[in-house]
Tab-separated table of C-alpha atoms in Angstrom:
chain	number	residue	atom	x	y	z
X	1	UNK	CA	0.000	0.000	0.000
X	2	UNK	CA	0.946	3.124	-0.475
X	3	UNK	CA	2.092	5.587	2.391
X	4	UNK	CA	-0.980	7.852	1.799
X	5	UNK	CA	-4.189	6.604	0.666
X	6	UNK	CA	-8.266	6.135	1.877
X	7	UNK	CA	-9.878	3.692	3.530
X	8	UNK	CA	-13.234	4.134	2.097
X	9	UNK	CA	-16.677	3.198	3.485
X	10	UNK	CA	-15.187	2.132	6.966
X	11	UNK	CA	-18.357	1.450	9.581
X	12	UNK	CA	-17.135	3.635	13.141
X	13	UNK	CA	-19.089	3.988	16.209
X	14	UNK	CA	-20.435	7.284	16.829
X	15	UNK	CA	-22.445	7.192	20.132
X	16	UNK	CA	-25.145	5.416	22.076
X	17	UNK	CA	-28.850	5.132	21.922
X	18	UNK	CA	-30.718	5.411	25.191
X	19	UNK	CA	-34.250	5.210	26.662
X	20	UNK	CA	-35.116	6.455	29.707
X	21	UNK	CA	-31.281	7.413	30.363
X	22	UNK	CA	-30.052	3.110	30.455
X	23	UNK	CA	-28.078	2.224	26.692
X	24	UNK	CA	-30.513	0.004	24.639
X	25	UNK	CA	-27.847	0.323	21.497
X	26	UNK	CA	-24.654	1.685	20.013
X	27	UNK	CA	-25.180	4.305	16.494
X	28	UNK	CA	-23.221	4.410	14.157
X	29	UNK	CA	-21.402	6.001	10.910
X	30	UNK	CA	-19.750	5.169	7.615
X	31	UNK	CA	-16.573	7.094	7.276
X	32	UNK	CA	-13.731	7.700	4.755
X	33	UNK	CA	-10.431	7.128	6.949
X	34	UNK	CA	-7.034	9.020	5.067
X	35	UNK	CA	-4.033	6.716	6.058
X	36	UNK	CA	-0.818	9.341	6.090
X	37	UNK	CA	2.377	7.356	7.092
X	38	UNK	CA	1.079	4.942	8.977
X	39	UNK	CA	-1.242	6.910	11.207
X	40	UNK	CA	-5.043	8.376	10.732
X	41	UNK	CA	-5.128	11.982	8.419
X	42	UNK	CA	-8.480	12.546	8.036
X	43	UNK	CA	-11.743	11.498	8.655
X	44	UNK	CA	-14.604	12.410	6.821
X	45	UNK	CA	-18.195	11.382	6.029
X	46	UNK	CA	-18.672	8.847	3.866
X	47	UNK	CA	-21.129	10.587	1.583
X	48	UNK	CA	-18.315	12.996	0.407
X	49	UNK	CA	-16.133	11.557	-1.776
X	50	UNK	CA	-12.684	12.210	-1.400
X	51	UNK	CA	-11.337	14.583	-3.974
X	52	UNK	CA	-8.076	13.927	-4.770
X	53	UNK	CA	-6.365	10.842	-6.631
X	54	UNK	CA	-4.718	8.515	-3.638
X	55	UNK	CA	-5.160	4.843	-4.167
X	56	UNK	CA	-8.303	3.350	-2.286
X	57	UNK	CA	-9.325	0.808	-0.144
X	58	UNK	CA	-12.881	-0.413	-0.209
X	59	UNK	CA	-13.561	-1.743	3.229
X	60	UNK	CA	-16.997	-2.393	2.618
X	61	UNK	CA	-18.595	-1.162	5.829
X	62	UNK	CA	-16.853	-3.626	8.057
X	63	UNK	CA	-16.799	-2.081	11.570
X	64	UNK	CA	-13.407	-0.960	12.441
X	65	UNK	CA	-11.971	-1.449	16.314
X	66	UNK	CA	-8.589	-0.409	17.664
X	67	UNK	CA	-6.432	-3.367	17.173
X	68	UNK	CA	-5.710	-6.208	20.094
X	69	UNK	CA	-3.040	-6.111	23.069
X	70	UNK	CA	-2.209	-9.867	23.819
X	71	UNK	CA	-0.498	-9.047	27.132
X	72	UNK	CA	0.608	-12.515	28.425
X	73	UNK	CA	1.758	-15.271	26.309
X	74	UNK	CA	4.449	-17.950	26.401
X	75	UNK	CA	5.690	-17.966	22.612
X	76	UNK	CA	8.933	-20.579	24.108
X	77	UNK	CA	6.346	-22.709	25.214
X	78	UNK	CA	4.134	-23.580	22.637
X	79	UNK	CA	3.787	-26.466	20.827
X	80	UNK	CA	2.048	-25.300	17.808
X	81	UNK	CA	3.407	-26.653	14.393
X	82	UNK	CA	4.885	-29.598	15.853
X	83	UNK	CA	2.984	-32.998	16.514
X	84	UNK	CA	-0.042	-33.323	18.653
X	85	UNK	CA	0.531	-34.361	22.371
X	86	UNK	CA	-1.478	-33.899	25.389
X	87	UNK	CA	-0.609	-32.986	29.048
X	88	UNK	CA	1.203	-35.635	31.094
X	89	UNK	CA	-0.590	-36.028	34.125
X	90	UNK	CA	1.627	-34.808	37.063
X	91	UNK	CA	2.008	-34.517	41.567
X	92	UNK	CA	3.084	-30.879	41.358
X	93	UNK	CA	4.287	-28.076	39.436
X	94	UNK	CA	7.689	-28.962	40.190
X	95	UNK	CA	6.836	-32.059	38.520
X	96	UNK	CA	5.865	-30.255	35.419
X	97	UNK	CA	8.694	-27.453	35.219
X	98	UNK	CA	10.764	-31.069	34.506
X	99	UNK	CA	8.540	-32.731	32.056
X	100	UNK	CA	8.642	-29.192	29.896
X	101	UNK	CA	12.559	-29.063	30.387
X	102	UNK	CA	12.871	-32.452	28.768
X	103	UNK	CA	9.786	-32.057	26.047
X	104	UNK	CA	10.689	-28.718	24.462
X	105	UNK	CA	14.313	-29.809	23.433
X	106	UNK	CA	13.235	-33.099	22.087
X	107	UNK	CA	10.740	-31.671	19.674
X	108	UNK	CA	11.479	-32.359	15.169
X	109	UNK	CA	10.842	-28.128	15.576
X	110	UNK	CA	12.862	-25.423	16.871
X	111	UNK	CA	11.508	-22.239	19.652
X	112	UNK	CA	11.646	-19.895	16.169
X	113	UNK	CA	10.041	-21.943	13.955
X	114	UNK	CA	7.167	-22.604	17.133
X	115	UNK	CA	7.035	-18.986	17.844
X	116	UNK	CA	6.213	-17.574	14.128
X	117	UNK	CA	3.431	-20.228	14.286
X	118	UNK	CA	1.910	-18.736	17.246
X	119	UNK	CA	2.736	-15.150	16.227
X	120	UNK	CA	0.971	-15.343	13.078
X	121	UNK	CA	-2.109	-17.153	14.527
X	122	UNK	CA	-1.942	-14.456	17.245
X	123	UNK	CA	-2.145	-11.588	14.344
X	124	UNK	CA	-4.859	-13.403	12.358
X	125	UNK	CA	-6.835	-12.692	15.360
X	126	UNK	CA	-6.092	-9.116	15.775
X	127	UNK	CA	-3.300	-8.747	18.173
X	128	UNK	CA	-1.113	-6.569	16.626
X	129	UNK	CA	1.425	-6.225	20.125
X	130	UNK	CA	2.591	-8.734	22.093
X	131	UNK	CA	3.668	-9.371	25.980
X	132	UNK	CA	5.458	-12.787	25.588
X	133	UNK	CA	6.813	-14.369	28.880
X	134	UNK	CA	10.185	-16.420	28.120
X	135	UNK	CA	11.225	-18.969	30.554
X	136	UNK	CA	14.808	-18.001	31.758
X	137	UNK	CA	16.542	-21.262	33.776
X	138	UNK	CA	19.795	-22.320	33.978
X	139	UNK	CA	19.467	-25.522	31.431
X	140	UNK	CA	18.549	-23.513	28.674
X	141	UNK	CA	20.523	-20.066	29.554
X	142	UNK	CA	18.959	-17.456	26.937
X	143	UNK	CA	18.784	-20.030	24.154
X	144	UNK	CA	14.904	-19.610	23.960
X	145	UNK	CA	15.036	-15.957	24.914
X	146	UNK	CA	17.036	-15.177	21.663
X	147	UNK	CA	15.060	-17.558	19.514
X	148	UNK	CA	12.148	-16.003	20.235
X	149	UNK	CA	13.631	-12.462	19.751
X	150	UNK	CA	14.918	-13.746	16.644
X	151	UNK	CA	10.844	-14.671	15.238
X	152	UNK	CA	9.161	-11.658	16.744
X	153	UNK	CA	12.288	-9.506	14.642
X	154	UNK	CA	11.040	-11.328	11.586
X	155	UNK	CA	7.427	-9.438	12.542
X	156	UNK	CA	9.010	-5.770	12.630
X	157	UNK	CA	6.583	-3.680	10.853
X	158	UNK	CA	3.087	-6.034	11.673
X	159	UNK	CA	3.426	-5.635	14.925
X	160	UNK	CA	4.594	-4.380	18.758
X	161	UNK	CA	6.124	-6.427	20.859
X	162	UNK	CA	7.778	-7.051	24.870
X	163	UNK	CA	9.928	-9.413	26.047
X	164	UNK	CA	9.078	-10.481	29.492
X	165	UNK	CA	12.257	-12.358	31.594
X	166	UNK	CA	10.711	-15.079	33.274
X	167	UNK	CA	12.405	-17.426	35.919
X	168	UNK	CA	9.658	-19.825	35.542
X	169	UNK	CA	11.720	-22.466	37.428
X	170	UNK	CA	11.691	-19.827	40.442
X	171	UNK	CA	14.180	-16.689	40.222
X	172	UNK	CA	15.663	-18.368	43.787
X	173	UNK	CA	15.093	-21.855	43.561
X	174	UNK	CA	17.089	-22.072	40.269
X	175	UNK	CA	19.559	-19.470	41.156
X	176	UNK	CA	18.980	-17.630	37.700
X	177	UNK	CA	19.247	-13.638	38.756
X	178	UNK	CA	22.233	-13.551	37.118
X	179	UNK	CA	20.573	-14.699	33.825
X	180	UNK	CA	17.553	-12.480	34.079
X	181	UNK	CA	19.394	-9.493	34.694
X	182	UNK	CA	21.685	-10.590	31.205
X	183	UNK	CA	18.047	-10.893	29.807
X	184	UNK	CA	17.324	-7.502	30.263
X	185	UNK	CA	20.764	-6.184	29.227
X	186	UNK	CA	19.733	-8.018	26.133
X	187	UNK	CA	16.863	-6.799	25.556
X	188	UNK	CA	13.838	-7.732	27.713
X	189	UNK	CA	11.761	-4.585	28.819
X	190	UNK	CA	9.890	-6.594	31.940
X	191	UNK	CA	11.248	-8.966	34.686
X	192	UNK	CA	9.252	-11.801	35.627
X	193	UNK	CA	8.750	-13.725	39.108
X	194	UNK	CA	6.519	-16.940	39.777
X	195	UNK	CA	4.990	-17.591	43.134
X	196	UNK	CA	7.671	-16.011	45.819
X	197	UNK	CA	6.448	-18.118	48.527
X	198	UNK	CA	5.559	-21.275	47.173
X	199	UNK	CA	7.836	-21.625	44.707
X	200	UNK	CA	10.803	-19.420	45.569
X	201	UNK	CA	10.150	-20.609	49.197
X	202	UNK	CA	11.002	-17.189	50.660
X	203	UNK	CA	8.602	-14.554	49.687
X	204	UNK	CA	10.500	-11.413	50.815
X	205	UNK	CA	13.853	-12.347	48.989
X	206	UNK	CA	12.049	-13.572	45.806
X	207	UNK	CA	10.197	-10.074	45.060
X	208	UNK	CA	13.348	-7.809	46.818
X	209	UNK	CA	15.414	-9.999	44.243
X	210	UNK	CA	12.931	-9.460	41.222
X	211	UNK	CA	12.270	-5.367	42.123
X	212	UNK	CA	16.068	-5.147	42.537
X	213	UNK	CA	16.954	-6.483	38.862
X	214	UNK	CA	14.018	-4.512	37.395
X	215	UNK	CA	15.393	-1.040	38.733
X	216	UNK	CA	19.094	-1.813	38.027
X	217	UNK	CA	17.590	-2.726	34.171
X	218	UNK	CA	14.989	0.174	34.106
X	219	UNK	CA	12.685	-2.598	33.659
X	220	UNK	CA	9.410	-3.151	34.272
X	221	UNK	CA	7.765	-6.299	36.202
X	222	UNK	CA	4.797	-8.560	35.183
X	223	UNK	CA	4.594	-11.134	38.308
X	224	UNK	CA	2.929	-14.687	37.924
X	225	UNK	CA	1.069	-15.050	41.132
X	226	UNK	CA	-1.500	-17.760	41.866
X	227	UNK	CA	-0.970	-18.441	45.333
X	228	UNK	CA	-4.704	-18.196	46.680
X	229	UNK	CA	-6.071	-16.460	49.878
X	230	UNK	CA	-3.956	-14.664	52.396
X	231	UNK	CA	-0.634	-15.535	51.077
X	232	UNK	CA	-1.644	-14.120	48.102
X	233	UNK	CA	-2.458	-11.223	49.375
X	234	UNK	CA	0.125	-10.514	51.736
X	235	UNK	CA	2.708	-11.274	48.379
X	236	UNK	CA	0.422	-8.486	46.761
X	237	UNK	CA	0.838	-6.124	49.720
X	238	UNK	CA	4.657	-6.631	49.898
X	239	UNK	CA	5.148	-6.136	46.252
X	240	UNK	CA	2.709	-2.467	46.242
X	241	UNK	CA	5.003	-1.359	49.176
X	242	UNK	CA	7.900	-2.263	46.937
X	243	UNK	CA	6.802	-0.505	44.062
X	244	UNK	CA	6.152	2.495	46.190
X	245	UNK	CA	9.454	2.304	47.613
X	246	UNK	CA	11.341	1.830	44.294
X	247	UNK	CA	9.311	4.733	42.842
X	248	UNK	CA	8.033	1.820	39.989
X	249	UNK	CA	4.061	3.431	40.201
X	250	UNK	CA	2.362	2.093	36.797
X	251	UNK	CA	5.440	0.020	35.898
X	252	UNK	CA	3.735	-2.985	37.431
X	253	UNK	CA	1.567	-5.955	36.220
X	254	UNK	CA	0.140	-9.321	38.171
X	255	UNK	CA	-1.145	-11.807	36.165
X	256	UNK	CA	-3.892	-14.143	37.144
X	257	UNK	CA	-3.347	-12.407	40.775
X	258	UNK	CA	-6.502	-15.357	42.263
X	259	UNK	CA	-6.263	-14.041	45.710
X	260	UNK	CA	-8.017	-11.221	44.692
X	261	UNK	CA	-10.642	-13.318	44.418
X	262	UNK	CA	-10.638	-14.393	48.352
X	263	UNK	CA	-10.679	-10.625	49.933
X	264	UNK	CA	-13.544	-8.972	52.023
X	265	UNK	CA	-15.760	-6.234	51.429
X	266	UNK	CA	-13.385	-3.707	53.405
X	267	UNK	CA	-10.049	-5.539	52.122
X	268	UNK	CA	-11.431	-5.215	48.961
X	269	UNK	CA	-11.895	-1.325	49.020
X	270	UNK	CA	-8.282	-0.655	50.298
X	271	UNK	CA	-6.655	-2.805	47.889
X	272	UNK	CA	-8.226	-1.860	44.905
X	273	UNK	CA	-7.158	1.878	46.050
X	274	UNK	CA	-3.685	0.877	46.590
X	275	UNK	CA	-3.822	-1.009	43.443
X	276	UNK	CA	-5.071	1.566	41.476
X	277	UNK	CA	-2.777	4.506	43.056
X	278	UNK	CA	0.310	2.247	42.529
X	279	UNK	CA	-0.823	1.684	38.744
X	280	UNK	CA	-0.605	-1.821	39.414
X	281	UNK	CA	-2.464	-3.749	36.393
X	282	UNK	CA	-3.865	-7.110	36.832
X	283	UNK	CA	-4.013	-9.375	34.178
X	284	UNK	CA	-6.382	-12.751	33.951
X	285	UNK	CA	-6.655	-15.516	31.315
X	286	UNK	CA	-10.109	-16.038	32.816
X	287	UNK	CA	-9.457	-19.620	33.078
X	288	UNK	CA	-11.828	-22.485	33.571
X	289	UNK	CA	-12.479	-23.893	36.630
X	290	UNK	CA	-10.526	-21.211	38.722
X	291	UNK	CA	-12.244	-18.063	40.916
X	292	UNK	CA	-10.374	-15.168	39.238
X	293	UNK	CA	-9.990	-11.629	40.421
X	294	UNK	CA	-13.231	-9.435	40.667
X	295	UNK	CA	-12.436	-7.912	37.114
X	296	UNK	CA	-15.561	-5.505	36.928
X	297	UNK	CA	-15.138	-4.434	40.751
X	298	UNK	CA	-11.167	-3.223	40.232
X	299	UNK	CA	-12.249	-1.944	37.199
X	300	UNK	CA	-15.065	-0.062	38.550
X	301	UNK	CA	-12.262	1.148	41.298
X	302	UNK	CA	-9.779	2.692	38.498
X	303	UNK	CA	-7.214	-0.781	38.615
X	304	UNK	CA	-6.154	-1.551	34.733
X	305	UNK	CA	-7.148	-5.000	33.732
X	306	UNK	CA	-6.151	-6.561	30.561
X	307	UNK	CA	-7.469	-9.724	29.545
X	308	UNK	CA	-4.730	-12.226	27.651
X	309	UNK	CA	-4.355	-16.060	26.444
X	310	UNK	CA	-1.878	-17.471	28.744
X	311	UNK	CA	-1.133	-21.241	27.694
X	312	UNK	CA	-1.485	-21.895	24.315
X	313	UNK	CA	-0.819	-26.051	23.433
X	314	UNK	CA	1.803	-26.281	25.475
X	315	UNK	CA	3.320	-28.829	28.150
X	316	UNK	CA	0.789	-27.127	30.604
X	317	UNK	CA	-2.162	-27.188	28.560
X	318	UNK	CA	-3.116	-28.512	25.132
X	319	UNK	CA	-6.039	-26.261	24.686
X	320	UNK	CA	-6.374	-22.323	23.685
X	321	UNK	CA	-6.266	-21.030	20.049
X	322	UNK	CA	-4.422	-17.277	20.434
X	323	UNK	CA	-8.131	-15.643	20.126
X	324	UNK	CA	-8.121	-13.033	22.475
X	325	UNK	CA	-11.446	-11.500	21.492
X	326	UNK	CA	-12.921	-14.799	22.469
X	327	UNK	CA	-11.288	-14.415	25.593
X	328	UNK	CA	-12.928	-11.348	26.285
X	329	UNK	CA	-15.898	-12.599	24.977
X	330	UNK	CA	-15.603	-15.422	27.713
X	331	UNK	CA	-14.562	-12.709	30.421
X	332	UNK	CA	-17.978	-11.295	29.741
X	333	UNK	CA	-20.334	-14.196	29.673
X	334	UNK	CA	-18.779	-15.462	32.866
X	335	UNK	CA	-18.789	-12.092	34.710
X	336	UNK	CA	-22.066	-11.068	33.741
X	337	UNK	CA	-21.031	-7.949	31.292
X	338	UNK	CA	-24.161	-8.896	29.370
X	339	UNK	CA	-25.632	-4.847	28.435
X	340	UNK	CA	-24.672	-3.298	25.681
X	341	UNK	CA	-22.242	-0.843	27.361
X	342	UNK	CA	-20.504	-3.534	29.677
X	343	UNK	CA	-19.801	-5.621	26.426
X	344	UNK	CA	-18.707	-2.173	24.929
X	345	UNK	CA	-16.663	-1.270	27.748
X	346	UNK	CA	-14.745	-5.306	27.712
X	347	UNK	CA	-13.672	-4.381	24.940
X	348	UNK	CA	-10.954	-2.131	26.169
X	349	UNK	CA	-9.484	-5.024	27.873
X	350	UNK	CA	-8.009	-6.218	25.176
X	351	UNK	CA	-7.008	-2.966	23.157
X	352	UNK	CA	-5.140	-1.659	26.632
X	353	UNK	CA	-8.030	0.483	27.021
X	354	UNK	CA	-8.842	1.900	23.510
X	355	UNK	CA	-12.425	1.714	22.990
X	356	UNK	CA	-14.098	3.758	20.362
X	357	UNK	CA	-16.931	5.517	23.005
X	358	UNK	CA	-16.318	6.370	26.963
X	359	UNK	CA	-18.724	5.986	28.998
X	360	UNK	CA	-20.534	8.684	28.000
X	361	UNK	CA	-21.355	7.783	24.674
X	362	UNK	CA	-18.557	10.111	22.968
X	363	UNK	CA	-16.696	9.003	20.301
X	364	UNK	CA	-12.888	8.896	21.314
X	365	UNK	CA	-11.509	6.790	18.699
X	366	UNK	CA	-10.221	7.012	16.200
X	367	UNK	CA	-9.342	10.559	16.127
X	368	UNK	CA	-6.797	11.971	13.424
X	369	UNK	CA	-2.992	11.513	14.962
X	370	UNK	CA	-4.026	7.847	15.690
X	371	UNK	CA	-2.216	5.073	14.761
X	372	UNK	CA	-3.901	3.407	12.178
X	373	UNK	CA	-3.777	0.105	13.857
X	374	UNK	CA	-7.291	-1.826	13.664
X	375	UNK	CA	-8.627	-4.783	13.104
X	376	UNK	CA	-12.072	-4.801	10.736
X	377	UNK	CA	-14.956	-7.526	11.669
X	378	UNK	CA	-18.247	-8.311	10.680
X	379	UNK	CA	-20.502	-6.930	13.456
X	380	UNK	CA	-22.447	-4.097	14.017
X	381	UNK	CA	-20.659	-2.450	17.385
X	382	UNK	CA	-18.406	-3.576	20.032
X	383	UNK	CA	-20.909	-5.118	21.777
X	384	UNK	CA	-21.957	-7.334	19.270
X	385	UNK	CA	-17.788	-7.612	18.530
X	386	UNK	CA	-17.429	-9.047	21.773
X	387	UNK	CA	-20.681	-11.345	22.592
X	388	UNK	CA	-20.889	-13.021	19.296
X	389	UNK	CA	-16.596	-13.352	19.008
X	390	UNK	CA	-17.310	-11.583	15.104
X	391	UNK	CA	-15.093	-12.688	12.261
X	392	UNK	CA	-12.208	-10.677	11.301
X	393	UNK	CA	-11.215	-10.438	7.770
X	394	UNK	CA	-8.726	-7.968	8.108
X	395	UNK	CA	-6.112	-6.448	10.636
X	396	UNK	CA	-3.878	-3.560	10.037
X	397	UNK	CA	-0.731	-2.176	11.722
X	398	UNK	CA	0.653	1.402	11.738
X	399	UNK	CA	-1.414	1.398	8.328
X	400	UNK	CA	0.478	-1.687	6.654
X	401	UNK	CA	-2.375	-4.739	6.254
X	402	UNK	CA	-0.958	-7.472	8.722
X	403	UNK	CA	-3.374	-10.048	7.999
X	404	UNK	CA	-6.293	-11.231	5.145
X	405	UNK	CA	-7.887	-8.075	2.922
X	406	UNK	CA	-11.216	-6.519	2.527
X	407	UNK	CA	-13.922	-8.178	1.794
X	408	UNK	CA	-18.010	-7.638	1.980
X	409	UNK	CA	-19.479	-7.858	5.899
């Protein structure tokens, strides 16, 4: 495509429809979009043609959405594009940090070549950045950590990525601080931690240890925690005081973060403040068969929450196919986000917090300046986007076309 052309007869949002002040729908508009270096130039309504002779793009009224943040996946980990194999049944996780250790390197494919599989089925579903987690231990070194720098490079252009440094194998238990921090002074932009009490075995050290590497790097932290209850939140506490401490306000994520799950009504106020003061995100995978965090609650409270994949056929799981939409779309069914404006609104849990109305029904997006990264599908609003998990034909980046073309919705 060329650097400067339209986008024409692209369906946008425009505002709500009410009765008696609740949302009974979403309005809206079809727009010409001028795509100027990558970025939006001009909107304008579709029933003025644009007068001057750049190339063209029929969308043909597909409704366009910011594009997808997948903010936790394992691309070292998966499986994909190698044979089929399900989960060997194990006692413990300790148990399955050494079945992985001894799968991965005896698979016909190599980390790259399993990576670009998952990238590209990741993009096909509208995730044009990425927040991949890559195990750091001391068998493997930075083996993986490379490979999989090596397939996101081949990406540059289609899409954003971070490397997260991740001593899955427990930053203490496997003595690997060394090889994080070399992780970071090669490139990752996040430090990683996995249960500091239950699997580091010393909960203070473990997150001291992790905060310690992060501000030496300038890094920032996305924490695996799914110890439930109180030790969970006491590890929560510990690491907010931390962050305070270290001055690290908004440069902190927990993912999956259950214990949120187990506090009180009180307990739940204060944390949510302290969460959301500290700009402390939480991410879920919304997993089956677990209590997760109280998504619309911290939400309601001002906490970020981002909805990602996780495990994607890997040695911990053999299911999940890279669709984050339909993981927002499950987020929603299971939480109750069932009216037009919560389904709106879980949208923004995927596009790290893009949506195309606020809450008030005004149109925020896309505005000229934006990046022109979106991802067109066959509905007729975000709602609809989200509850019925619409089909896609076509995602663009920066204003390059990432994946599959225009076609009639």
């Amino acid at each position: 495509m060329s650097s400067s052309y339209w986008l024409t007869n692209v369906c946008l949002e425009k505002g709500f429809r009410y009765d008696n002040g609740a949302v009974i729908g979403t309005e809206t508009e079809n727009c010409h979009l001028l795509v100027e270096n990558g970025k939006i130039g001009n909107i304008i309504s579709a029933e003025t043609l644009p007068d001057d002779q750049l190339p063209k793009k029929d969308v043909h009224n597909l409704l366009a959405l910011p594009s997808f943040t997948e903010k936790h996946v394992h691309l070292d980990k998966t499986i994909l594009g190698d044979k089929w194999r399900a989960v060997t049944p194990v006692a413990s996780i300790f148990e399955r940090f050494e079945i992985e250790k001894r799968v991965l390197p005896s698979l016909s494919t190599t980390t790259k070549e399993r990576a670009k599989a998952l990238i590209e089925v990741l993009l096909q579903a509208g995730s044009t950045h990425i927040r991949t987690h890559v195990d750091i231990y001391q068998e493997a070194g930075l083996d993986n950590f490379f490979a999989v720098q090596e397939a996101l490079a081949d990406y540059e252009g289609k899409l954003s990525s971070e490397i997260v440094a991740f001593p899955q194998h427990g930053l203490l238990r496997n003595n690997c601080a060394d090889l994080v921090r070399n992780a970071v002074r090669n490139g990752a932009s996040l430090v990683g931690g996995v249960d500091p009490a239950n699997v580091d075995g010393n909960m203070e050290q473990s997150l001291q240890q992790m905060m310690d590497i992060a501000t030496e790097g300038n890094a920032d932290i996305d924490l695996h925690l799914h110890d439930p209850g109180k030790l969970g939140i006491a590890t929560i506490r510990r690491l907010a005081k931390l962050t305070e401490e270290a001055g690290w306000q908004g440069r902190v994520a927990v993912s999956h973060a259950f214990a949120l799950a187990d506090m009180n009504g009180g307990e739940a106020d204060e944390i949510a403040q302290m969460l959301s003061e500290l700009g402390i995100s939480i991410i879920t995978s919304v997993p089956i068969g677990r209590t997760i965090p109280p998504v619309s609650f911290l939400h309601d409270k001002g906490v970020q929450i981002a909805v990602a994949c996780d495990n994607i056929f890997d040695s911990w799981s053999p299911f999940g196919n890279g669709d984050i939409l339909e993981r927002a779309s499950r987020l929603a069914e299971l939480t109750g986000r069932s009216t037009e404006q919560k389904l709106a609104e879980t949208l923004g849990f995927i596009t790290g917090g893009i949506t195309p109305l606020n809450k008030q029904g005004q149109q925020v997006w896309p505005k000229v300046g934006d990046d022109a990264s979106i991802v067109f599908t066959e509905a007729s609003c975000s709602a609809e986007a989200i509850a019925r998990r619409a089909n896609r034909p076509a995602v663009m980046y920066r204003g390059k076309l990432v994946s599959g073309e225009f076609t009639k919705g």
